[in-house]
Coordinates of C-alpha atoms and ligand atoms in Angstrom, one line a residue:
X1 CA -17.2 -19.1 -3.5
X2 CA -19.7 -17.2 -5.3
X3 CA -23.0 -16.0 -3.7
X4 CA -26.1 -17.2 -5.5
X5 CA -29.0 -15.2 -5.5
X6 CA -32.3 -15.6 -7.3
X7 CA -33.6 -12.5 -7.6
X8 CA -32.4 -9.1 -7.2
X9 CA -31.8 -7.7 -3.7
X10 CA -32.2 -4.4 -2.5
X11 CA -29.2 -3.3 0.2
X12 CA -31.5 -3.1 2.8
X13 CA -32.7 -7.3 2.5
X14 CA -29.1 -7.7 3.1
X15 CA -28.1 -9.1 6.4
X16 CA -26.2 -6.8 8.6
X17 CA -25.3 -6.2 12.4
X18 CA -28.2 -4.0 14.5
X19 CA -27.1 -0.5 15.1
X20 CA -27.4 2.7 17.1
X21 CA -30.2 4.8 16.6
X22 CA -28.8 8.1 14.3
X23 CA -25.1 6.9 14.5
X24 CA -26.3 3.2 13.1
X25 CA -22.9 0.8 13.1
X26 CA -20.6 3.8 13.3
X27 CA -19.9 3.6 17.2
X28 CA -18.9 -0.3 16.3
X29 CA -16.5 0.5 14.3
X30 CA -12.9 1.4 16.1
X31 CA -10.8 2.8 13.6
X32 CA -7.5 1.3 14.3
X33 CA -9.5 -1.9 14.3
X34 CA -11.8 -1.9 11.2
X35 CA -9.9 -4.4 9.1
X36 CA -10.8 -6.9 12.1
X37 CA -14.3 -5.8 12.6
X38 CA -15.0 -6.0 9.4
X39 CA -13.9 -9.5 9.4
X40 CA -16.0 -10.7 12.1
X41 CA -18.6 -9.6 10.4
X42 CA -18.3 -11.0 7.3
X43 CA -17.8 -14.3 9.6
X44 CA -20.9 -13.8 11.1
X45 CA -23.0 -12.3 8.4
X46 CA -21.9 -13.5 4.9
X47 CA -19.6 -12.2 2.2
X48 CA -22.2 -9.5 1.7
X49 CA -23.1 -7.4 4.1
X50 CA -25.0 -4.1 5.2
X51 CA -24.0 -1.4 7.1
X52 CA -25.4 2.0 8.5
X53 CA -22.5 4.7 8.9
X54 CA -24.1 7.5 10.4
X55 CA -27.0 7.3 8.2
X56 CA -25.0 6.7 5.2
X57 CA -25.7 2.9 3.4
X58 CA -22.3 0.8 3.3
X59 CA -22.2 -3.0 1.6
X60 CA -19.2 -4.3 2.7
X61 CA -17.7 -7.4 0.4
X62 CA -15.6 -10.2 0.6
X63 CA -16.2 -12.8 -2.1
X64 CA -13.4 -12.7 -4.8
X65 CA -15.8 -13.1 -7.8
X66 CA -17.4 -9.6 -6.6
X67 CA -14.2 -8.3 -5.3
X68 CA -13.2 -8.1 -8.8
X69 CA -16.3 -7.6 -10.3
X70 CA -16.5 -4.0 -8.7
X71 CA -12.8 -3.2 -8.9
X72 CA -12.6 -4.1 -12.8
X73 CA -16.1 -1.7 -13.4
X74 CA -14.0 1.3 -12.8
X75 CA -13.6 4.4 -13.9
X76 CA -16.9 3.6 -15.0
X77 CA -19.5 2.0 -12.4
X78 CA -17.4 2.5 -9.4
X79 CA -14.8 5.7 -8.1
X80 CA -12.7 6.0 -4.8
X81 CA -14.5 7.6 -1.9
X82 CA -15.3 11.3 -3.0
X83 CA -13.8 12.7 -0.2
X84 CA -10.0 11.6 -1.3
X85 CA -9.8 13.4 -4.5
X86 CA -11.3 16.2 -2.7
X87 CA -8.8 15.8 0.4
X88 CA -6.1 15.2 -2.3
X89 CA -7.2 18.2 -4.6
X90 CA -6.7 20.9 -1.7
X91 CA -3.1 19.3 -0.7
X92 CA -2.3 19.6 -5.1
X93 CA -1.7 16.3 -5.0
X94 CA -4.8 14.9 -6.9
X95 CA -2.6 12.5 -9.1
X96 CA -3.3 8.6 -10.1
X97 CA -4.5 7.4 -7.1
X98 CA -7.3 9.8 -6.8
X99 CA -7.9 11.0 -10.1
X100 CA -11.5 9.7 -11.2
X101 CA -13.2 9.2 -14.9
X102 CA -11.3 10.6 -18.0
X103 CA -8.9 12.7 -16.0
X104 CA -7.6 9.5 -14.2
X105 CA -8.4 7.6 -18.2
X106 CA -5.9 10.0 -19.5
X107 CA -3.2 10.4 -16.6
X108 CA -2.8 6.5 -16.4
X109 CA -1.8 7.1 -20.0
X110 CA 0.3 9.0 -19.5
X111 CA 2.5 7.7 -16.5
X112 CA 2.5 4.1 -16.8
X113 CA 5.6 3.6 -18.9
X114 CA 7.4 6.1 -15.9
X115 CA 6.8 2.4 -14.3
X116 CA 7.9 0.2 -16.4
X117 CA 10.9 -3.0 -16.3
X118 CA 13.3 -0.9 -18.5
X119 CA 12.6 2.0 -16.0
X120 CA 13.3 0.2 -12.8
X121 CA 16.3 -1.3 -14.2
X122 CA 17.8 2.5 -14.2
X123 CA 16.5 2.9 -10.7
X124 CA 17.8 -0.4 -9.4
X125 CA 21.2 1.2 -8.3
X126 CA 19.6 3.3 -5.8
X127 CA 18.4 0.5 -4.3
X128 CA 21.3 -0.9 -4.1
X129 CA 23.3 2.1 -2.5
X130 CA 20.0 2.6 -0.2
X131 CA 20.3 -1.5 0.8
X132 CA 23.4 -1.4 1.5
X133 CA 22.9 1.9 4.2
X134 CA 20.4 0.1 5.5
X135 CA 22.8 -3.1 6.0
X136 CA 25.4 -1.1 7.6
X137 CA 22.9 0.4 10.2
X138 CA 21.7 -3.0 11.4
X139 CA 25.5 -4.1 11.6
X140 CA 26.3 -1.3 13.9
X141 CA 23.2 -1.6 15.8
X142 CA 20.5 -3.7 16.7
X143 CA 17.2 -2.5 15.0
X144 CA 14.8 -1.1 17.5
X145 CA 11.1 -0.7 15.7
X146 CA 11.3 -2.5 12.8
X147 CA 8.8 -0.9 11.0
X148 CA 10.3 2.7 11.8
X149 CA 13.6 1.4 10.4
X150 CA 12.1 0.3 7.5
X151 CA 9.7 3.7 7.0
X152 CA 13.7 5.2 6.4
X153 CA 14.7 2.7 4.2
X154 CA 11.1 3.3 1.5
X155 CA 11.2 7.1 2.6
X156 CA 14.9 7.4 1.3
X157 CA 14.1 4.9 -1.6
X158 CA 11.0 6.9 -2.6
X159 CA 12.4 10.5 -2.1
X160 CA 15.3 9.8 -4.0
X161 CA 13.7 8.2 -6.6
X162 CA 10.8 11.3 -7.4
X163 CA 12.9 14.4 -6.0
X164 CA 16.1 13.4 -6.8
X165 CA 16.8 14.3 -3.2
X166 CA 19.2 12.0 -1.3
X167 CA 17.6 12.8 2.4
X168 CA 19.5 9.5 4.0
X169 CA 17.0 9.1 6.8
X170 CA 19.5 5.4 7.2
X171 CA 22.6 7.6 8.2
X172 CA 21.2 10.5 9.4
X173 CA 18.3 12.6 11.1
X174 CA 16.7 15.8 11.3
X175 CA 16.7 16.6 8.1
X176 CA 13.6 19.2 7.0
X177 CA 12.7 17.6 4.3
X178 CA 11.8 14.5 6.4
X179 CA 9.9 16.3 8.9
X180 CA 7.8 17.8 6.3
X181 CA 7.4 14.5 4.8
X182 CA 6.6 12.7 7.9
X183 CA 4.0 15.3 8.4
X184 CA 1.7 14.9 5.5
X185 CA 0.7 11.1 5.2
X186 CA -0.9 10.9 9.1
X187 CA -2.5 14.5 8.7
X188 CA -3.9 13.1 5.2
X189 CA -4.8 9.8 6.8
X190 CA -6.3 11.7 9.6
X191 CA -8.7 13.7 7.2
X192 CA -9.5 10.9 5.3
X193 CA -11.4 9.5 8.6
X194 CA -13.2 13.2 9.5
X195 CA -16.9 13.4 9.0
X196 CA -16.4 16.8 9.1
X197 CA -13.6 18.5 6.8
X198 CA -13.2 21.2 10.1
X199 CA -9.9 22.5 8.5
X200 CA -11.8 24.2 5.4
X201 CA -13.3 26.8 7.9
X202 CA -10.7 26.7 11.0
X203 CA -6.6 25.4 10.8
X204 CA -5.4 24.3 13.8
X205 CA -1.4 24.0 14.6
X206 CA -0.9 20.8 12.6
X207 CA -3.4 21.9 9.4
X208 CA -0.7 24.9 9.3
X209 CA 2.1 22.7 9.1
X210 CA 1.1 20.4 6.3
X211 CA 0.4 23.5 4.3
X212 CA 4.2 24.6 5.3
X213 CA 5.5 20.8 4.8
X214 CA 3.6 21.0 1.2
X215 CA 4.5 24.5 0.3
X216 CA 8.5 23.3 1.1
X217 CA 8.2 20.4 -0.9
X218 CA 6.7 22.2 -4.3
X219 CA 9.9 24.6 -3.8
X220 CA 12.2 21.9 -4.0
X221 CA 10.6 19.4 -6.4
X222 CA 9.8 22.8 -8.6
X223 CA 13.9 22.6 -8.7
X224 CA 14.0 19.2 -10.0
X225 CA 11.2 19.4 -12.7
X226 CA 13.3 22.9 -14.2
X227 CA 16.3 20.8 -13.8
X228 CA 14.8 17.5 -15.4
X229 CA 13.0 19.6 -18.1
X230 CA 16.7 21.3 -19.3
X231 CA 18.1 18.4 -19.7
X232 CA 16.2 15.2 -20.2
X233 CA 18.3 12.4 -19.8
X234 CA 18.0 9.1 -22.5
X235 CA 17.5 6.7 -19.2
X236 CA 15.9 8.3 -16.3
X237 CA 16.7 8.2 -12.7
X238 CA 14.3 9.1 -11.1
X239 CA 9.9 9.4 -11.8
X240 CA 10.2 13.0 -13.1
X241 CA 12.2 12.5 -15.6
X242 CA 10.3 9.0 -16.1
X243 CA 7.1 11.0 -16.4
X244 CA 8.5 13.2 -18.9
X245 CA 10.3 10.7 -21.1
X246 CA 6.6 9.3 -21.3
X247 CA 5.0 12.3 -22.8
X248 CA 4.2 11.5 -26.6
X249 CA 4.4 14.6 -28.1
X250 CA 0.2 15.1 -27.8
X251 CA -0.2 14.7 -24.4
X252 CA 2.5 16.7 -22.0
X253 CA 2.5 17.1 -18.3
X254 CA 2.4 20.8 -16.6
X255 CA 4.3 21.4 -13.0
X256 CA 0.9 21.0 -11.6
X257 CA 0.4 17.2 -12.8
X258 CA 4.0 16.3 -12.4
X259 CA 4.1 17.6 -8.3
X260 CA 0.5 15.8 -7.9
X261 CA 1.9 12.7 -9.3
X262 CA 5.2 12.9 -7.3
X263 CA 3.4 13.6 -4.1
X264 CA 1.3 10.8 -4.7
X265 CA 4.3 8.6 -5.3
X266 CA 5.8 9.7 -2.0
X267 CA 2.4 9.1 -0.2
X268 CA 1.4 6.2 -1.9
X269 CA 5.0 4.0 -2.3
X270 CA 6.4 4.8 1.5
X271 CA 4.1 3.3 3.9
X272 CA 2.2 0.3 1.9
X273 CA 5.8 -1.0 1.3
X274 CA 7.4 -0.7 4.6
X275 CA 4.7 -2.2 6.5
X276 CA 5.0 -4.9 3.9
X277 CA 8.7 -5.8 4.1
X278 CA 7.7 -5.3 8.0
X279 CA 5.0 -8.2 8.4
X280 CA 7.5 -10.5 5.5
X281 CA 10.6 -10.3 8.5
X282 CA 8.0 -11.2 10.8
X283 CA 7.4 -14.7 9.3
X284 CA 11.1 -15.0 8.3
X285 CA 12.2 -14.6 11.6
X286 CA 9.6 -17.1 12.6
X287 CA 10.5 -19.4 10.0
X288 CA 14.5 -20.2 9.9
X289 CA 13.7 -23.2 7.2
X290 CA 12.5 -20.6 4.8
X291 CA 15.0 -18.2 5.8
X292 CA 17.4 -20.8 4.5
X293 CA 15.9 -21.5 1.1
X294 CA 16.2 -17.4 0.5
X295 CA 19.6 -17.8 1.2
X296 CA 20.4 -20.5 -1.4
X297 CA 18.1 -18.8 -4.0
X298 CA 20.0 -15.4 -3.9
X299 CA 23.6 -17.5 -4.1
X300 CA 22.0 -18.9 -7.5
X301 CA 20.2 -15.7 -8.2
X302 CA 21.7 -12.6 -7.2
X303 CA 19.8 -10.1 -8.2
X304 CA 16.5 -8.9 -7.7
X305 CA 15.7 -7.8 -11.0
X306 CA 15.4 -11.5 -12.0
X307 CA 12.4 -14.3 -11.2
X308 CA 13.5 -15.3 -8.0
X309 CA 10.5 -17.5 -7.4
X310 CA 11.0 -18.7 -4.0
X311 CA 11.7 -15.0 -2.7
X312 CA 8.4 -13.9 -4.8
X313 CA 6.1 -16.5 -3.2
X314 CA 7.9 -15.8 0.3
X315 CA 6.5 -12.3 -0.6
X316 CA 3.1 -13.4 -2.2
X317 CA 2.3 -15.6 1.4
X318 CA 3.1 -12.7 3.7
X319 CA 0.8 -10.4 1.7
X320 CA -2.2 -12.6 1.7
X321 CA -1.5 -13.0 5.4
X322 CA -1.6 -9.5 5.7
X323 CA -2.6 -7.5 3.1
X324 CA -1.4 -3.7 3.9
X325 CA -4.2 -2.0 2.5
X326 CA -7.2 -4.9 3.4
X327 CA -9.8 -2.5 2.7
X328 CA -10.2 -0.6 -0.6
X329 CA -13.1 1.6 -0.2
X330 CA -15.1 2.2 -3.4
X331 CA -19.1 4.2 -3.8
X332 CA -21.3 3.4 -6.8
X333 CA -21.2 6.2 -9.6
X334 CA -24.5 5.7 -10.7
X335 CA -27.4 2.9 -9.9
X336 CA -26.2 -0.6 -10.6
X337 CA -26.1 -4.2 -9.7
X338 CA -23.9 -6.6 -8.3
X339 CA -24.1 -10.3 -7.4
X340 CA -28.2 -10.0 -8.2
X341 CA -28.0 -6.8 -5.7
X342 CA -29.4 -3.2 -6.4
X343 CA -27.3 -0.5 -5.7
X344 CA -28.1 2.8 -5.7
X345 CA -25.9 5.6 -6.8
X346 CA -23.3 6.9 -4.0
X347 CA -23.4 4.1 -1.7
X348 CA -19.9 3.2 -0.6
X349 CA -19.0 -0.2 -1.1
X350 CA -16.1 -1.5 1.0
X351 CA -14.1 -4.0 -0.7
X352 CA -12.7 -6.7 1.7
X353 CA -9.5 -7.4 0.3
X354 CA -8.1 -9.6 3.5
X355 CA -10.7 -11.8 4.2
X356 CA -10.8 -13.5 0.7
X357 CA -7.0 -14.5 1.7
X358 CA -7.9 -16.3 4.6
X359 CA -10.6 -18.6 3.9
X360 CA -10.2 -22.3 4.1
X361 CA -12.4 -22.6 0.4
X362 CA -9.7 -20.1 -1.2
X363 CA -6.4 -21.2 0.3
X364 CA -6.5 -24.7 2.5
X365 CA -4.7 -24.5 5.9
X366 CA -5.0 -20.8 5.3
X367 CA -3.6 -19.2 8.8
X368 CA -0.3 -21.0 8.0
X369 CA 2.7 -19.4 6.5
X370 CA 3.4 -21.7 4.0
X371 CA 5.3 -20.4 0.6
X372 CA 5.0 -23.6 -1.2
X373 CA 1.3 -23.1 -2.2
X374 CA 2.8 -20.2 -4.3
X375 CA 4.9 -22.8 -6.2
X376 CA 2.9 -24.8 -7.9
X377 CA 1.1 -28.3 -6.4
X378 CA 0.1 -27.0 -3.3
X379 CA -2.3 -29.2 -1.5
X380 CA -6.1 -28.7 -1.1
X381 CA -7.5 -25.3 -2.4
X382 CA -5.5 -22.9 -3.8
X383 CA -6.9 -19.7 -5.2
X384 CA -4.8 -17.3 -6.1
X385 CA -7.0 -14.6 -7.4
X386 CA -8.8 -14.7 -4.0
X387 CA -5.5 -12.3 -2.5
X388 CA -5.6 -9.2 -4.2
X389 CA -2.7 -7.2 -2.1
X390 CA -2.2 -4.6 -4.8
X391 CA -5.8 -4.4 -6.2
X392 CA -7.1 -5.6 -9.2
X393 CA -8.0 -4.1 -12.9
X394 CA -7.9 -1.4 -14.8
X395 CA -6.5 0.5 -11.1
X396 CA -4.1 -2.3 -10.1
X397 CA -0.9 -0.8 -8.3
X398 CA 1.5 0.1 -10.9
X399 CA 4.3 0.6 -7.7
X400 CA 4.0 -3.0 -7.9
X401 CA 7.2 -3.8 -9.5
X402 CA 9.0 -1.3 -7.3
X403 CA 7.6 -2.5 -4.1
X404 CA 9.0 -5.8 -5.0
X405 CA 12.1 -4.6 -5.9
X406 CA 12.3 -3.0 -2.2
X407 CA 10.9 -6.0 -0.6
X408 CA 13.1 -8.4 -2.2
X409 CA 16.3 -6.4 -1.9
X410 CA 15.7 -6.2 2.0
X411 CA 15.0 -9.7 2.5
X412 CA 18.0 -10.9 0.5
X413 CA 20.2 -8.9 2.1
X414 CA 18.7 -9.2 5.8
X415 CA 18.9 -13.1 4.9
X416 CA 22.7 -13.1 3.4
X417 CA 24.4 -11.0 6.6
X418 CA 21.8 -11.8 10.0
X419 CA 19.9 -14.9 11.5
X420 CA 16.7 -13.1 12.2
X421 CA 14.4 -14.7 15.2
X422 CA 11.4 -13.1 17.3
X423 CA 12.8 -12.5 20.5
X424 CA 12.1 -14.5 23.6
X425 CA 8.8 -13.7 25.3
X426 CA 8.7 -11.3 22.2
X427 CA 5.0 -10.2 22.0
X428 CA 3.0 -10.6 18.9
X429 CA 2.4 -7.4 17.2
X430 CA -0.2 -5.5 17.3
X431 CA -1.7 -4.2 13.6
X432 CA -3.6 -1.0 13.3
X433 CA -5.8 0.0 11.1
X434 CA -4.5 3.4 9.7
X435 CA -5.3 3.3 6.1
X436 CA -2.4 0.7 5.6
X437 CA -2.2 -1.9 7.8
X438 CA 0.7 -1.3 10.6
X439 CA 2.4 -3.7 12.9
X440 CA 2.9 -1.7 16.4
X441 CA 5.6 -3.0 18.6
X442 CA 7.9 -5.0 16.1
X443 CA 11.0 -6.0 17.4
X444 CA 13.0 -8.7 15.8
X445 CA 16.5 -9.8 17.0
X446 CA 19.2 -9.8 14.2
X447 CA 22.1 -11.7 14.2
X448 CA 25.5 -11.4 12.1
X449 CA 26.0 -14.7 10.3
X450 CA 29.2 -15.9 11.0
X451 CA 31.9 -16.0 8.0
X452 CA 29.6 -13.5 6.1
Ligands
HEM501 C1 3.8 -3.4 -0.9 C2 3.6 -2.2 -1.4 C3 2.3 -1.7 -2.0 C4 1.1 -2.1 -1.9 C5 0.6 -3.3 -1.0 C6 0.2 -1.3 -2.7 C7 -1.2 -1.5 -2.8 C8 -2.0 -0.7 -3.6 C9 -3.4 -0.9 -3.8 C10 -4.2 -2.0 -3.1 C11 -3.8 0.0 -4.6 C12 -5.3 0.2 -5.1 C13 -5.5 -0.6 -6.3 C14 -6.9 -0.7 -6.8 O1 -7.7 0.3 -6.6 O2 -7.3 -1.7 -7.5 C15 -2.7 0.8 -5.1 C16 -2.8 1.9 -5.9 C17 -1.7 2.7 -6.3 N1 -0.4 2.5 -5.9 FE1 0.3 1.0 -4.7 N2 1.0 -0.4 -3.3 C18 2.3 -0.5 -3.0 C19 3.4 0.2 -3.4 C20 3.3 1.3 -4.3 C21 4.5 2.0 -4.7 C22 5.9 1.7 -4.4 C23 4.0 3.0 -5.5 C24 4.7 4.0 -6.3 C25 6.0 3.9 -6.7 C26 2.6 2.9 -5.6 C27 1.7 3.7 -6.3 C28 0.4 3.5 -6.4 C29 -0.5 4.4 -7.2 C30 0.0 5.6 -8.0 C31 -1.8 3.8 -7.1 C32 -3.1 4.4 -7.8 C33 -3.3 3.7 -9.1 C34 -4.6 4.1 -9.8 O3 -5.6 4.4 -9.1 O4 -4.6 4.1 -11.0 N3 2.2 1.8 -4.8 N4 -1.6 0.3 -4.4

């Protein structure tokens, strides 16, 4: 659906809920439920909507036309939310994801070919070796939070793949490195949801920390990049030496640029893709019939660096389910216009990214988990570019490929050794709204196939 409108709008015709005098919608708005507010809302008001944060203007949008309209006019018309390159900036990881205008123009560059096919084939054995560990655990005993036993799985997977550092979170625990790593994406999530950046006048016990944590991590990864730089393999192994095979000669990264991007790798490639794999169990373990069909794809098509198209579309229904990241929150760079609407420079538009995916005129049937639409045929309305998991445009994810990799390499294996099922009077999970989109109080039951 498109919305048609005659002439141009200002943000304030647009319909919106009533709010509270000074603090306007804000005190509707529960954090670790916005993703579901914001739904009901766009139920009740439209696929455009106003709010009033605190006195600040907000258009929150849900139509897939517009969706993409505002998400392909960057870096030019729209930028992330100012405050995460500045939140990123002070932690020195201001890197892709919150880079803006020709600094991001020129860093995207520069570090997409650290992500390409050729690339992820040299990476693809530490998936393996990470898969299997992960395997092994859930052999010897029963997984108890499944999205805290995944978190190891993309932590190892993403810290071995940008430090070079084999923590082993699978096998083991306690290591430093973890803790410091475990620190820094809720403290960063946490400031990303301040109104007031406190910790640039006073540090409290857990500001002090991330600046140990981040200060730890810049020792160790300042290792790797010396090492990397002395002796730059022909294939890498790992995103720094990725990064620096992708230098042209012109263009070069310093230390600086390559611990910003490798930060941003870590923060940006651990929890989107374990919350992910997380919800795709979920509606295995519902669904034994597709559960099954992974199995006889994977004895046809072993490995996950080819098409497996059943496994992909597995993967493509789960995430327009539940999108990690529904929201992706965007303000206007200058005055512009959308969908006949004016909009003034700085006002943050919030791009609805999981309503789109559940509406019957995009996908027909649309709260069911059904992996056929995916493959061609499907019945009734079927609109792919209506679930936009990984963004869209000139931005769009470029873990993409990775996080597939991951996703696919769990749920082959999980589906080649267990029977997975929800356990009896096993209560749905909860999902909170913390920047991703995270299923509290998972539990799935795993079973060893017999024979395997
Ligand atoms: C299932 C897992 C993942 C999901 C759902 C996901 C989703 C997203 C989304 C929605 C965006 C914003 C796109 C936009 O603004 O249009 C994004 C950006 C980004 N993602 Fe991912 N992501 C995942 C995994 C990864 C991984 C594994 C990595 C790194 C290896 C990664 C690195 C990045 C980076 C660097 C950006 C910023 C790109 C830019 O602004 O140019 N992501 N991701």
């Amino acid at each position: 659906m498109s919305v048609s409108i005659t002439r141009p709008l200002s943000v304030d015709d647009l319909p919106g809920p009533g709010g509270w005098p000074v603090l306007g919608n804000l005190p509707q708005m529960p954090p670790a439920a916005l993703h579901r507010r914001f739904d009901s809302w766009a139920d009740e008001f439209g696929p455009v909507y106003r709010l009033n944060v605190a006195g600040k203007r907000v258009i929150v949008v849900s139509d897939p036309e517009l969706n993409k309209e505002i998400l392909r006019n960057r870096p030019g018309g729209f930028r992330r939310q100012s405050s995460i390159e500045s939140i990123m900036d002070e932690m020195g990881s201001n890197g892709l994801f919150s880079l803006e205008g020709e600094s991001w123009r020129r860093r995207r560059k520069l570090a997409m070919p650290a992500f390409n096919a050729a690339h992820l084939r040299g990476f693809h054995p530490t998936l393996e070796t990470i898969t299997e560990r992960l395997r092994r655990r859930w052999e010897r005993q029963a997984p108890g939070d499944i999205r805290a036993e995944l978190t190891r799985y993309t932590v190892d997977v993403t810290a071995k793949l940008t430090f070079d550092y084999d923590i082993n979170t699978i096998e083991q625990s306690g290591d430093v490195i973890q803790r410091h790593l475990e620190l820094i994406f809720p403290i960063m999530n946490r400031r990303l949801g301040m109104p007031f950046p406190y910790w640039r006048y006073v540090k409290l016990p857990q500001d002090r920390a991330l600046d140990k944590a981040l200060a730890a991590l810049r020792e160790d990864l300042t290792g790797v990049i010396a090492r990397a730089r002395a002796a730059l393999p022909e294939r890498p192994t790992n995103f720094i030496e990725a990064l620096l095979l992708a230098q042209d000669g012109q263009e070069s990264f310093t230390d600086e640029e390559l611990f910003a991007e490798a930060l941003t790798i870590l923060i940006a490639g651990q929890d989107t893709t374990s919350n992910a794999t997380a919800w795709l169990l979920y509606h295995l373990a519902g669904n034994p019939d597709v559960q099954q069909r992974i199995r006889e794809e994977v004895a046809e098509i072993p490995s996950v660096l080819d098409r497996q198209p059943y496994l992909e579309a597995v993967a493509a229904e789960s995430m327009r389910l539940q999108p990690t990241t529904p929201l992706l929150a965007m303000e206007a760079i200058g005055d512009t216009e959308i969908g006949g609407i004016q909009i003034p420079a700085g006002t943050w538009v919030i791009v609805n990214v999981q309503h789109a995916g559940v509406q019957a005129r995009n996908f027909s049937d649309p709260l069911t988990f059904d992996p056929e639409r995916w493959l061609g045929n499907p019945h009734g309305n079927h609109r792919p570019d209506a679930s936009i998991p990984f963004g869209s445009g000139p931005r769009f994810c470029p873990g993409r490929g990775l996080a597939m990799l991951e996703i696919k390499s769990v749920a082959a294996m999980v589906c080649r050794t267990f029977d997975i099922s929800l356990p009896a009077n096993g209560e749905k999970p909860r999902d909170q709204f913390h920047f991703a989109v995270i299923p509290i109080g998972m539990r799935l039951e795993l079973q060893r196939r017999s024979g395997d």
